[in-house]
Coordinates of N, CA and C in Angstrom, one line a residue:
X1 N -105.2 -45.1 148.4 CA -105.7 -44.8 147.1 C -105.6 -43.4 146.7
X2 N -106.2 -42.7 147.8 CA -105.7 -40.9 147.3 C -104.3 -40.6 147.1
X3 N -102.9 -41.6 147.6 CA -101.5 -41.3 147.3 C -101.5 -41.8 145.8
X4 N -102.7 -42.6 145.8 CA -101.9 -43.1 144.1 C -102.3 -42.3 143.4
X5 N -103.4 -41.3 143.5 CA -104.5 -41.0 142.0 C -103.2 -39.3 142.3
X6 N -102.6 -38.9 143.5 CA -102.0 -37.5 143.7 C -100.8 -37.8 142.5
X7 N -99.6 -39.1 142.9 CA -98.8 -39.4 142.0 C -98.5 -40.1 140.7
X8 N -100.0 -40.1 140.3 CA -100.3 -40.7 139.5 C -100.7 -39.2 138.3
X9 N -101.3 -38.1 139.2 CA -101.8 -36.4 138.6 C -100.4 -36.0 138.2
X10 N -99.3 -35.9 139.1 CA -98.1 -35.5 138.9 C -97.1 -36.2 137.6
X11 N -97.9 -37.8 137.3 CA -97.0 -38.2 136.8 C -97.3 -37.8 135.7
X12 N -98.9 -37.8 135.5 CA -99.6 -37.4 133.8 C -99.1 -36.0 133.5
X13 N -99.0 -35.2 134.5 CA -98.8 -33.3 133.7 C -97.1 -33.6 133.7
X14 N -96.4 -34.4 134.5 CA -95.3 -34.0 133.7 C -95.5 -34.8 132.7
X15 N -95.4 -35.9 131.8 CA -95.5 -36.7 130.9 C -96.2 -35.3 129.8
X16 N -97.5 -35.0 129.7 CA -97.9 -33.6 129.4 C -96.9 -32.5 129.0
X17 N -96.1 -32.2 130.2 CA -95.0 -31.2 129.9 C -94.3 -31.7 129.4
X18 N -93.2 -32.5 129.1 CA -92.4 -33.2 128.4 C -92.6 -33.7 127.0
X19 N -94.3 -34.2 126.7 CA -94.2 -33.9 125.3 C -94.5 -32.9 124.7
X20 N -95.0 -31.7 125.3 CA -95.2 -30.2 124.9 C -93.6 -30.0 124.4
X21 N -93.0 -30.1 125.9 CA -91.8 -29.4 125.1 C -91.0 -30.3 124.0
X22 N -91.5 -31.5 124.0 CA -90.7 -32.0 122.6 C -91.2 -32.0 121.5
X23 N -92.8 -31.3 121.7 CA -93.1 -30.8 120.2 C -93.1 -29.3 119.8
X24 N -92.7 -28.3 120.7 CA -92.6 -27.7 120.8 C -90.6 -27.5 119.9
X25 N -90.1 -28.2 120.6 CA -89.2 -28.3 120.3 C -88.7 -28.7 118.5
X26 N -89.7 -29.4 117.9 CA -89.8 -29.9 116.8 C -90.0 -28.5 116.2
X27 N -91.5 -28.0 116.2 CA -91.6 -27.0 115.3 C -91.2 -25.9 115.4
X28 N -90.7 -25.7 116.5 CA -89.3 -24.3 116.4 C -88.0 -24.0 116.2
X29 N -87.2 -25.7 116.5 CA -86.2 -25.0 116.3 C -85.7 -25.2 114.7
X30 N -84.9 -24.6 114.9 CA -83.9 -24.3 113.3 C -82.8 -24.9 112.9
X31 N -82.8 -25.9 112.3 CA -81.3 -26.9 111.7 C -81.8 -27.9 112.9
X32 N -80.5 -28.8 112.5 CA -80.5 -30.0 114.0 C -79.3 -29.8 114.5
X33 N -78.4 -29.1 113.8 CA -76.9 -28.7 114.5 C -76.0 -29.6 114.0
X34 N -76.2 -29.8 112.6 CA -75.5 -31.2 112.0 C -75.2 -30.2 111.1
X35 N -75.2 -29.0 111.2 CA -74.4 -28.2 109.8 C -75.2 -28.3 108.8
X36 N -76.2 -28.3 108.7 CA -77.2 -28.2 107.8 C -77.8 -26.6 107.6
X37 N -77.7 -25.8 107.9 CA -78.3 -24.6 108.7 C -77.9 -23.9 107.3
X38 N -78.8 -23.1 106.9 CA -78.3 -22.1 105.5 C -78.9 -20.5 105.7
X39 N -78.1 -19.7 105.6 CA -78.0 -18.3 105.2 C -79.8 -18.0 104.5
X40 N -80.9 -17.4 105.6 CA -82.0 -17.1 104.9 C -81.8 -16.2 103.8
X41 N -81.0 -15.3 103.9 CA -80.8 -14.5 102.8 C -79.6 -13.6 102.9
X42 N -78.8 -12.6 101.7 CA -77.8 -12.4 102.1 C -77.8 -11.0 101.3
X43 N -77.1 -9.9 102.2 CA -77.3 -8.4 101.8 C -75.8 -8.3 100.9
X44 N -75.7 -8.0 99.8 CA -74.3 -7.3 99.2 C -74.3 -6.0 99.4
X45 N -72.7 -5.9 99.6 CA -72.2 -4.5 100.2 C -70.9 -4.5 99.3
X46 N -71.1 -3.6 98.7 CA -70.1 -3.1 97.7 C -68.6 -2.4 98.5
X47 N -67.7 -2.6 98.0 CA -66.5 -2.3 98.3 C -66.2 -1.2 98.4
X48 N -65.6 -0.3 99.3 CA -65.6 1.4 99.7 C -64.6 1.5 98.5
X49 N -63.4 0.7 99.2 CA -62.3 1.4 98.5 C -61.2 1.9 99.5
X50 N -61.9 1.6 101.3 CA -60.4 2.5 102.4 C -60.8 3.6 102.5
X51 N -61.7 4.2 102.3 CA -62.5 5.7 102.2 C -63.1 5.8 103.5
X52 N -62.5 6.9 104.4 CA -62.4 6.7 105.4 C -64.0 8.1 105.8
X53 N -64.6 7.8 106.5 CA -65.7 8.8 106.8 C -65.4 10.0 108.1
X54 N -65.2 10.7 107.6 CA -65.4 12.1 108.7 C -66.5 12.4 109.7
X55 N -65.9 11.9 110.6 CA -67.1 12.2 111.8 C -66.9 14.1 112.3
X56 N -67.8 14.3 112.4 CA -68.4 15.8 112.9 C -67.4 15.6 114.6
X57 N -66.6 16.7 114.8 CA -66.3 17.2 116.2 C -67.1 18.5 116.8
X58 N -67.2 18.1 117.7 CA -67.6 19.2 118.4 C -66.6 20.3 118.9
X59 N -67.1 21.5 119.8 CA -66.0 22.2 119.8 C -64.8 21.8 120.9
X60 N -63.7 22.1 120.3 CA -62.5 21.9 121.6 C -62.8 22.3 122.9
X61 N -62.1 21.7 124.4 CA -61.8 22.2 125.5 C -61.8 23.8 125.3
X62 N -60.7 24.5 124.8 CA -60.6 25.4 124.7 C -61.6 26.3 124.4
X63 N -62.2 25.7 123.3 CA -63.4 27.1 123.1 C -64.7 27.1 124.3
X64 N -65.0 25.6 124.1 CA -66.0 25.2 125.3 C -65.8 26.1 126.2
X65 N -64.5 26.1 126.7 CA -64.2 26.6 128.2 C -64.3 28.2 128.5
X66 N -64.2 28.6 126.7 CA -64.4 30.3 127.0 C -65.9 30.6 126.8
X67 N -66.6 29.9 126.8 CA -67.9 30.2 126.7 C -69.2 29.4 127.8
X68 N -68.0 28.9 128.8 CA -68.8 27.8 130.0 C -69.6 28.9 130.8
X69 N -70.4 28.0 131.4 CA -71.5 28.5 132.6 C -71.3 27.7 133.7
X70 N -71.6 28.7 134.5 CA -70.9 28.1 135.9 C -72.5 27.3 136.5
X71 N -73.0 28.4 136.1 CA -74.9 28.0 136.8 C -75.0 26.1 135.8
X72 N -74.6 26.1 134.8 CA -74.7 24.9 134.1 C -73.9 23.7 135.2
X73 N -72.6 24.3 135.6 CA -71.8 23.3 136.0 C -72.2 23.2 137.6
X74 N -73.2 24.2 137.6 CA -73.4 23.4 139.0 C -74.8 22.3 139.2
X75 N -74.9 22.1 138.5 CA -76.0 21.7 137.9 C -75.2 20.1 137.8
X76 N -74.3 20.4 137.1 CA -73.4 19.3 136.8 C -72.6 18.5 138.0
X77 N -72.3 19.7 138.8 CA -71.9 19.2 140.4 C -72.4 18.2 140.7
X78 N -74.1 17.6 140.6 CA -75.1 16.9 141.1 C -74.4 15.4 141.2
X79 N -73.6 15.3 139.8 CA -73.2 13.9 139.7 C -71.6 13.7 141.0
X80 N -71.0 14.9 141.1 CA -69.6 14.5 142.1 C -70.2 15.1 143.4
X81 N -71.5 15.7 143.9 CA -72.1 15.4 145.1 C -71.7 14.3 145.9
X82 N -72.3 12.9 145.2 CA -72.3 11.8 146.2 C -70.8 11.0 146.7
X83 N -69.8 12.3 146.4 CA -68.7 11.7 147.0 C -67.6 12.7 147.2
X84 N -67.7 14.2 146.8 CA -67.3 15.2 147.2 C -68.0 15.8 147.8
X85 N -67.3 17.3 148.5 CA -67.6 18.4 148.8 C -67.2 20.1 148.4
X86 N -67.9 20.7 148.5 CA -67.3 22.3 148.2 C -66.9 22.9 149.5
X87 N -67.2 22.8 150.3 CA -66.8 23.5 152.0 C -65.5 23.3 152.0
X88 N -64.5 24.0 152.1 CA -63.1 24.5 152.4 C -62.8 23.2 153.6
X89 N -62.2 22.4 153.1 CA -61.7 21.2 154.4 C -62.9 20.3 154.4
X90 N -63.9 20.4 153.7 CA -65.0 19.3 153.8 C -64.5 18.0 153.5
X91 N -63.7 17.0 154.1 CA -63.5 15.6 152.8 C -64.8 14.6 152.8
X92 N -65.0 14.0 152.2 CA -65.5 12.8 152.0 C -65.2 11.9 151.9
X93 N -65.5 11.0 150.9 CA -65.3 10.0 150.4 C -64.1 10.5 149.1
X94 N -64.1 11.4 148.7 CA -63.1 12.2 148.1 C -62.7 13.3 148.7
X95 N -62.2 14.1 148.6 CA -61.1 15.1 148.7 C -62.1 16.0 148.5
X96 N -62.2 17.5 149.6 CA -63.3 18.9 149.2 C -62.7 19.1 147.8
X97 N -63.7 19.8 146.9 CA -63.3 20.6 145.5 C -63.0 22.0 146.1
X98 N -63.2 22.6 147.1 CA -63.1 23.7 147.0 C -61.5 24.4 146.5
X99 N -61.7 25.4 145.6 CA -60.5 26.0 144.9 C -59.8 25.1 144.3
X100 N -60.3 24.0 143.9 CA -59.5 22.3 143.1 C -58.7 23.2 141.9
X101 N -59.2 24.5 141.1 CA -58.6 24.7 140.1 C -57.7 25.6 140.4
X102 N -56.3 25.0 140.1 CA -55.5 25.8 140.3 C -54.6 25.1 141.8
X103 N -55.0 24.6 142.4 CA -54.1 23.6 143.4 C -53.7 22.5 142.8
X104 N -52.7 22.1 143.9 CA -51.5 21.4 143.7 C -52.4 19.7 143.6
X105 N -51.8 18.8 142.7 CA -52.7 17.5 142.7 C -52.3 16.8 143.9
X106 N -53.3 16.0 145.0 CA -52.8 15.6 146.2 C -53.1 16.2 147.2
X107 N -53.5 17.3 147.1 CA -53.1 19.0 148.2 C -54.1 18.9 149.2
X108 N -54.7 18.4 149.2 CA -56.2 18.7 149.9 C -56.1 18.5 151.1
X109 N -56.3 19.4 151.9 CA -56.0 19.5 153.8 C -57.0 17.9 154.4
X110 N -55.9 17.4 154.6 CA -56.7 16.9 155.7 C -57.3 15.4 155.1
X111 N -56.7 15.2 153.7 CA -57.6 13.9 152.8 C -55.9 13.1 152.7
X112 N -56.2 11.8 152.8 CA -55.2 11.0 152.7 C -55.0 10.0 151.6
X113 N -56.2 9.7 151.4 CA -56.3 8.8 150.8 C -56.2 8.7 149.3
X114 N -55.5 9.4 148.7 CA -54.8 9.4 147.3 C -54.1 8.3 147.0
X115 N -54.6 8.0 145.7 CA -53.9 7.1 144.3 C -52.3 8.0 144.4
X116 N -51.5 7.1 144.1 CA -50.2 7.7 143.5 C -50.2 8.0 142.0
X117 N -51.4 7.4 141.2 CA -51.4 7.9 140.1 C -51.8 9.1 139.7
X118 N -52.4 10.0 140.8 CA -52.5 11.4 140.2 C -51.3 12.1 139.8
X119 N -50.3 12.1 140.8 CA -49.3 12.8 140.6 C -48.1 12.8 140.0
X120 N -48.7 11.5 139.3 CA -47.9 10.7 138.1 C -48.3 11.6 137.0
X121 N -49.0 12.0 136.8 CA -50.0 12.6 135.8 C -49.3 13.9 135.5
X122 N -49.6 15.0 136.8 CA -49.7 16.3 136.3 C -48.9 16.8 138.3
X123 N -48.7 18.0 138.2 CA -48.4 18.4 139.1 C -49.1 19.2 139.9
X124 N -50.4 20.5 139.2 CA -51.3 21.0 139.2 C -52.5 21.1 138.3
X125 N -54.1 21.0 139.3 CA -55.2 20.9 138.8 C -55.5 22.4 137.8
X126 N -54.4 22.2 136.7 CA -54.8 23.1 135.6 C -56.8 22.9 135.2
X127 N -57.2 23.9 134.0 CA -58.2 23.5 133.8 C -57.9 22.2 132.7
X128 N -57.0 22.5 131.4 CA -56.9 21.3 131.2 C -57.0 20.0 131.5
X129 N -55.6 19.8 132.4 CA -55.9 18.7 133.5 C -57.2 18.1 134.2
X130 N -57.9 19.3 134.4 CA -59.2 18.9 134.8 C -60.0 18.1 133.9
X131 N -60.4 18.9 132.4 CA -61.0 18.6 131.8 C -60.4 16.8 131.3
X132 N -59.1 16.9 131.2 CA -58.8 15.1 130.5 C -59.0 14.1 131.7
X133 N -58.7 15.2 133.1 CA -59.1 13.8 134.1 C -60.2 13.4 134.1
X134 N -61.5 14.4 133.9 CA -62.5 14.2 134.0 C -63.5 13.6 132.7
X135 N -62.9 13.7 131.7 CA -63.3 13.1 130.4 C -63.3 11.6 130.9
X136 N -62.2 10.9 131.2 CA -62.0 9.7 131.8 C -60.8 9.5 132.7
X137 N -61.4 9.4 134.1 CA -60.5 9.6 135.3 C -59.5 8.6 134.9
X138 N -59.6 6.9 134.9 CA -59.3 5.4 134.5 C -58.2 5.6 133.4
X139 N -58.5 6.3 132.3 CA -57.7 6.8 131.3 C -56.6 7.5 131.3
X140 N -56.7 8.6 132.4 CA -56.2 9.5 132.3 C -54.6 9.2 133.2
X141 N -55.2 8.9 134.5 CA -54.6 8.4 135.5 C -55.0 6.8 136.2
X142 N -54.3 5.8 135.3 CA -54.6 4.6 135.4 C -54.3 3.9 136.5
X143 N -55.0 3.1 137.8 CA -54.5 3.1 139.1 C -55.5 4.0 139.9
X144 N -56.1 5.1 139.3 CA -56.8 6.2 140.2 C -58.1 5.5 141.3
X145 N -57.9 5.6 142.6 CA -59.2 5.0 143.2 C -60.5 5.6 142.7
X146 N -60.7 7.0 142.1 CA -62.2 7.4 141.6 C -62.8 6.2 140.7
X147 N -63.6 5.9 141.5 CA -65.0 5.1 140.0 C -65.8 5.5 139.4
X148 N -65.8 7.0 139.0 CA -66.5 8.1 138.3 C -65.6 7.6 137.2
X149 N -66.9 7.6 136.0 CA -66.5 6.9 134.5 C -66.2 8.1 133.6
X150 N -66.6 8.8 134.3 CA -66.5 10.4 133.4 C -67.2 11.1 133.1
X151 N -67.4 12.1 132.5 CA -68.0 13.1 131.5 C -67.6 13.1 130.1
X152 N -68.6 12.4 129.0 CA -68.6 12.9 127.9 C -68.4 13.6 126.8
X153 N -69.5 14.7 127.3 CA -69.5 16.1 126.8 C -68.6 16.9 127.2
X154 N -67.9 17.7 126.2 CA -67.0 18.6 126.3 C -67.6 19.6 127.6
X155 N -68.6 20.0 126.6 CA -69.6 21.2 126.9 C -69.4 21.0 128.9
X156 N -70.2 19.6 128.9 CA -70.5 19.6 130.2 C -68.7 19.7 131.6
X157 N -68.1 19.2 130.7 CA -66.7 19.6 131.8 C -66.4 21.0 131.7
X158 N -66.2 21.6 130.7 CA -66.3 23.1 131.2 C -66.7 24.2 131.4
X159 N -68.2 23.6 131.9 CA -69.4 24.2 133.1 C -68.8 23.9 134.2
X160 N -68.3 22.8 134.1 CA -67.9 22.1 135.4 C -67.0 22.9 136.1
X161 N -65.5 22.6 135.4 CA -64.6 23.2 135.4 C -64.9 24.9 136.2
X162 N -65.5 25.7 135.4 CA -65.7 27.0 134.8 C -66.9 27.1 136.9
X163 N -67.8 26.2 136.8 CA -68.3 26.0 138.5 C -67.3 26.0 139.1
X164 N -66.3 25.1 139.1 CA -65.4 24.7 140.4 C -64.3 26.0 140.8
X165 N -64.0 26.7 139.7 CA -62.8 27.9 139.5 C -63.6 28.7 140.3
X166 N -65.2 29.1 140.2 CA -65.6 30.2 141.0 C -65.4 29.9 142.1
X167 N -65.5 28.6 142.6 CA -66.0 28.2 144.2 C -65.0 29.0 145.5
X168 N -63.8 29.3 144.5 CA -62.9 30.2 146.1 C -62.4 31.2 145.7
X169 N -63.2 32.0 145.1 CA -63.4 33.5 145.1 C -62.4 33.6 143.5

């Protein structure tokens, strides 16, 4: 008798739940999906004309870069921490930065593990170079093992940059 009145509880709350959700189902949804369904309301937007809008730039690489902070870029370092190093011969999971500006792309004593697409690129870690690889590595050098999505901000690459040049004197 107690098996019947247990399967008999279960059978009533679902029966319960099942018509909840089919009235539920009534007073919420919207159309029946038969194409009946109509536009609650509709905003007009008047015709430009091709009139193209000027977006605001910030300043170039160039100027950025004559006015970077190193104290900023190290700051900025925080983010290529968890896969570089600055110690002369440190590798990691990437290649030490030490003296990156201004060496050869590939060069790094003792790191093997390079993409062939850097050196498809560029020949030497100019600051430029720096700045476009690091705007978007993926972009720049398509193929590159780095999964670093990039930097943004101009500003912020050459602090970066402007950090990394101090690092070997």
């Amino acid at each position: 008798m107690t098996l019947t009145k247990i399967v008999g509880g279960f059978c009533g709350a679902l029966l319960v739940f099942l018509l909840g959700a089919w009235a539920a189902e009534g007073i919420y949804h919207v159309g029946g999906g038969h194409g009946d369904e109509e536009q609650a309301y509709s905003i007009e937007v008047p015709e430009t004309g091709g009139e193209e809008v000027e977006e605001e730039e910030g300043p170039t690489f160039e100027e950025a870069f004559e006015v970077a902070d190193a104290g900023a870029g190290e700051r900025v370092f925080g983010k290529c921490r968890a896969c570089h190093q600055l110690e002369d011969g440190a590798n990691a999971v990437g290649p030490y930065l030490y003296g990156v500006v201004g060496r050869e792309i590939g060069a790094a004593d003792g790191y093997s593990a390079y993409s062939g697409a850097l050196s498809e690129q560029a020949d030497v870690w100019t600051p430029e170079n720096l700045n476009a690889f690091l705007e978007d590595p993926r972009g720049w050098a398509p193929g590159t093992s780095m999964s670093f999505n990039g930097l943004a901000s101009v500003e912020e690459r050459a602090n970066l940059i402007a950090y990394l040049d101090q690092t070997d004197g």
